[in-house]
XYZ file of C-alpha atoms in Angstrom:
295
model
C -31.051 -20.218 34.910
C -32.549 -22.322 32.126
C -31.559 -25.638 30.633
C -30.383 -25.401 27.041
C -31.958 -28.312 25.141
C -29.286 -30.761 24.054
C -29.287 -31.712 20.330
C -29.487 -35.375 21.323
C -32.834 -34.705 22.972
C -34.332 -33.166 19.846
C -33.498 -35.602 17.069
C -36.379 -38.021 16.594
C -38.301 -36.604 19.557
C -37.599 -36.906 23.263
C -36.320 -40.340 24.243
C -37.943 -41.416 27.487
C -37.157 -44.685 29.230
C -39.089 -46.016 32.192
C -37.526 -44.649 35.354
C -38.100 -44.578 39.071
C -37.973 -41.130 40.634
C -36.640 -40.813 44.141
C -39.450 -40.122 46.606
C -39.680 -36.601 47.913
C -37.140 -35.215 45.450
C -37.574 -31.494 44.973
C -37.276 -29.740 41.630
C -33.627 -28.664 41.341
C -32.470 -25.198 40.416
C -31.674 -25.402 36.740
C -28.301 -24.815 35.178
C -27.125 -24.346 31.625
C -25.972 -27.571 30.006
C -23.083 -26.966 27.565
C -23.175 -28.841 24.309
C -20.649 -31.375 22.978
C -19.635 -30.918 19.335
C -20.576 -34.498 18.425
C -23.039 -35.346 21.171
C -25.963 -35.994 18.881
C -24.331 -38.821 16.918
C -26.363 -41.996 16.932
C -29.536 -40.516 18.368
C -31.866 -40.689 15.402
C -34.077 -43.589 14.448
C -33.021 -47.108 15.359
C -31.012 -48.703 12.560
C -31.818 -52.306 11.621
C -29.271 -54.855 12.788
C -26.609 -55.374 10.114
C -24.908 -58.777 10.037
C -21.424 -57.457 9.209
C -19.052 -57.088 12.144
C -18.209 -53.514 11.150
C -20.126 -51.035 9.037
C -18.522 -49.987 5.727
C -18.330 -46.423 7.052
C -16.170 -47.577 9.950
C -13.786 -49.471 7.688
C -13.597 -46.436 5.412
C -12.673 -44.347 8.455
C -9.892 -46.810 9.251
C -8.526 -46.451 5.708
C -8.742 -42.664 5.970
C -6.819 -42.763 9.249
C -4.034 -44.718 7.575
C -3.917 -42.366 4.605
C -3.779 -39.404 6.963
C -0.883 -40.891 8.891
C 1.116 -41.530 5.717
C 0.424 -38.054 4.315
C 1.047 -36.150 7.545
C 3.842 -33.589 7.469
C 6.539 -33.856 10.098
C 9.577 -31.914 11.237
C 12.753 -34.015 11.192
C 14.256 -34.476 14.625
C 17.876 -33.221 14.777
C 18.982 -36.450 16.460
C 17.052 -38.935 14.305
C 17.323 -37.291 10.912
C 14.620 -37.291 8.198
C 14.310 -41.037 7.561
C 14.013 -42.192 11.161
C 11.844 -39.169 11.976
C 9.390 -40.121 9.245
C 9.233 -43.717 10.449
C 8.684 -42.636 14.050
C 6.105 -40.041 13.013
C 4.012 -42.556 11.074
C 4.094 -45.144 13.863
C 3.202 -42.604 16.576
C 0.412 -41.177 14.427
C -1.078 -44.618 13.846
C -1.114 -45.424 17.562
C -2.967 -42.161 18.250
C -5.441 -42.689 15.410
C -6.056 -46.251 16.578
C -7.404 -44.862 19.841
C -10.027 -42.799 18.012
C -11.007 -45.757 15.857
C -11.482 -47.940 18.930
C -14.057 -45.482 20.231
C -15.708 -45.303 16.805
C -15.864 -49.105 16.592
C -17.546 -49.384 19.990
C -20.086 -46.770 18.922
C -20.722 -48.527 15.611
C -21.432 -51.915 17.193
C -23.698 -50.513 19.911
C -25.721 -48.324 17.566
C -26.266 -51.101 15.033
C -27.436 -53.494 17.732
C -30.665 -51.495 17.929
C -30.541 -51.680 21.703
C -28.453 -48.606 22.496
C -28.465 -44.874 21.959
C -24.874 -43.606 21.930
C -23.844 -40.016 22.645
C -20.219 -39.119 21.894
C -18.031 -36.286 23.128
C -20.679 -34.947 25.487
C -19.955 -31.889 27.635
C -21.164 -32.318 31.211
C -21.154 -29.591 33.884
C -19.942 -30.793 37.292
C -21.452 -28.832 40.138
C -19.958 -27.734 43.439
C -22.411 -29.901 45.461
C -21.353 -32.918 43.389
C -17.682 -32.295 44.076
C -18.317 -31.866 47.802
C -20.269 -35.124 47.891
C -17.508 -37.040 46.108
C -14.840 -35.655 48.471
C -16.847 -36.654 51.542
C -17.907 -40.150 50.434
C -16.279 -43.545 50.078
C -16.341 -45.443 46.797
C -18.972 -47.828 48.194
C -21.179 -44.906 49.220
C -20.857 -43.218 45.822
C -22.002 -46.367 44.047
C -25.323 -46.067 45.887
C -25.701 -42.281 45.571
C -27.449 -39.999 43.109
C -27.535 -36.210 43.308
C -29.611 -33.591 41.533
C -27.939 -31.436 38.897
C -28.161 -28.221 40.880
C -25.942 -25.466 42.254
C -22.948 -23.588 40.933
C -20.913 -25.187 38.161
C -17.369 -26.013 39.263
C -16.120 -27.261 35.885
C -17.263 -28.664 32.555
C -15.804 -31.916 31.222
C -16.141 -33.873 28.000
C -17.164 -37.521 28.232
C -16.133 -39.987 25.526
C -19.384 -41.969 25.523
C -22.779 -41.996 27.170
C -24.587 -45.221 26.264
C -28.319 -45.419 26.958
C -29.693 -48.957 27.177
C -33.242 -49.050 25.824
C -33.818 -52.581 27.130
C -32.879 -52.132 30.783
C -33.485 -48.423 31.403
C -29.878 -47.831 32.380
C -27.007 -45.730 31.098
C -23.243 -46.209 31.031
C -20.839 -43.273 31.098
C -17.550 -44.441 29.619
C -14.074 -43.085 29.073
C -12.154 -45.158 26.513
C -8.416 -45.899 26.711
C -6.280 -48.156 24.521
C -4.457 -49.244 27.663
C -1.233 -50.363 25.975
C 0.720 -48.750 28.816
C 0.114 -47.225 32.224
C -1.059 -43.617 32.295
C 0.700 -41.114 34.517
C -0.611 -40.829 38.073
C -1.903 -37.273 37.618
C -4.000 -38.236 34.607
C -5.372 -41.309 36.371
C -6.486 -39.173 39.314
C -8.171 -36.610 37.047
C -10.071 -39.173 34.979
C -11.228 -41.145 38.024
C -12.405 -37.926 39.701
C -14.463 -37.000 36.643
C -15.998 -40.474 36.377
C -17.030 -40.556 40.028
C -18.584 -37.094 39.773
C -20.318 -38.030 36.529
C -21.805 -41.150 38.058
C -23.467 -39.480 41.042
C -25.053 -36.728 38.948
C -25.447 -38.777 35.771
C -29.152 -39.606 36.106
C -30.079 -35.980 36.630
C -27.846 -34.881 33.769
C -29.454 -37.366 31.386
C -32.889 -36.143 32.464
C -31.838 -32.672 31.344
C -31.086 -34.173 27.905
C -34.463 -35.883 27.730
C -33.431 -39.402 28.790
C -34.809 -40.834 32.020
C -33.068 -43.958 33.307
C -33.336 -45.970 36.485
C -29.629 -46.823 36.827
C -26.326 -45.347 35.763
C -22.743 -46.557 35.917
C -19.444 -44.835 35.106
C -16.632 -47.005 33.735
C -13.140 -46.785 32.279
C -12.952 -49.040 29.214
C -9.320 -50.216 29.180
C -9.057 -52.203 25.952
C -5.610 -53.745 26.516
C -5.825 -53.699 30.304
C -2.639 -51.838 31.215
C -3.807 -48.238 31.764
C -3.603 -48.536 35.559
C -7.010 -47.271 36.721
C -8.907 -48.466 39.802
C -10.410 -51.935 39.598
C -13.913 -50.760 40.497
C -13.979 -48.459 37.453
C -12.023 -50.547 34.950
C -13.685 -52.778 32.367
C -11.242 -54.684 30.171
C -11.003 -57.671 27.819
C -14.027 -60.020 27.711
C -15.730 -57.901 30.386
C -16.328 -55.237 27.693
C -18.609 -57.617 25.796
C -20.284 -58.618 29.063
C -20.901 -54.969 29.996
C -22.918 -54.340 26.845
C -24.072 -57.907 26.131
C -22.846 -57.201 22.597
C -19.768 -58.512 20.692
C -17.718 -55.325 20.852
C -14.302 -57.025 20.891
C -14.829 -58.646 17.495
C -15.266 -55.214 15.926
C -12.174 -53.885 17.691
C -10.152 -56.837 16.401
C -11.446 -56.298 12.862
C -10.475 -52.627 12.806
C -7.101 -53.365 14.392
C -6.353 -56.109 11.863
C -7.127 -53.735 8.982
C -4.731 -51.144 10.377
C -2.026 -53.728 10.988
C -2.222 -55.098 7.448
C -1.820 -51.708 5.795
C 0.825 -50.550 8.251
C 2.939 -53.687 7.914
C 2.778 -53.435 4.133
C 4.126 -49.887 4.323
C 6.877 -50.508 6.885
C 9.449 -52.012 4.442
C 9.391 -48.846 2.314
C 9.635 -46.671 5.413
C 12.586 -48.712 6.642
C 14.272 -48.487 3.240
C 13.994 -44.689 3.316
C 15.197 -44.597 6.907
C 18.250 -46.731 6.111
C 19.000 -44.664 3.009
C 18.942 -41.495 5.086
C 21.534 -42.982 7.436
C 23.955 -43.159 4.527
C 23.479 -39.475 3.733
C 26.148 -36.769 3.880
C 25.514 -36.072 7.536
C 26.901 -39.534 8.367
C 30.002 -39.509 6.149
C 32.224 -38.493 9.056
C 31.158 -41.557 11.044
C 31.312 -44.585 8.683
C 31.820 -46.940 11.621
C 30.307 -47.195 15.064
C 31.639 -44.254 17.098
C 31.877 -46.348 20.242
C 31.736 -44.665 23.644
C 31.758 -40.898 23.568
C 34.447 -39.109 25.521
C 33.186 -37.253 28.584
């Protein structure tokens, strides 16, 4: 089988970083590399460092996310009614959109630093040999292991970010979570499995995209620190800035503050509509608190 050239490897020429090949490594049998829909973002020429914390495009995206949340259509819940349903819909939509903006803010800061190449939403094939290795190895062993991208493909997964460090010839594979609450156990297991597989075959995978690195690390970026993933994978709080040696948190705070300001300004009107809906005809039969319901 042949390797399909990844778009990220074609924009601006092949990006090669100094790397150390393992002695005696044989040429692997090649497999088709599926393409992520947005994998080539940030892989052109190096942008000059911009002094602003966040690029205007990022702040415009934050405004667009807010507008989208306010304009979104919703189906009133039979229990809540139209007013409370609208309020709940807007709040839930903003939380979800905030997660996407967090990832965009991280990308923005890293790209504008001039030090990093950032690939987003990258599809990676995980091979059967990789899965077998991960099952048979301890976490400590996996941290010291690299495997060729060869053999049958067991599954394909999408990775939030692959960050290539031009300065240190390393790469970071990252899944990004808001971390405002603990994820369910099944999801935690799935994400950790993918990250451990991605780490051991990450160097070979990046070589197939045209990036040769000496080191690779897979991490779970848990912004608020409550997602519940394993300590050896989790990077949270100030450690996020330390991981990239770049002030990422300042950008996240800037985007979050912009969302909060607009959202808080809109909440009084949403509450007014919600309260007005409670006085509608559907509530005429219950002007006072109904108290405990009969069994």
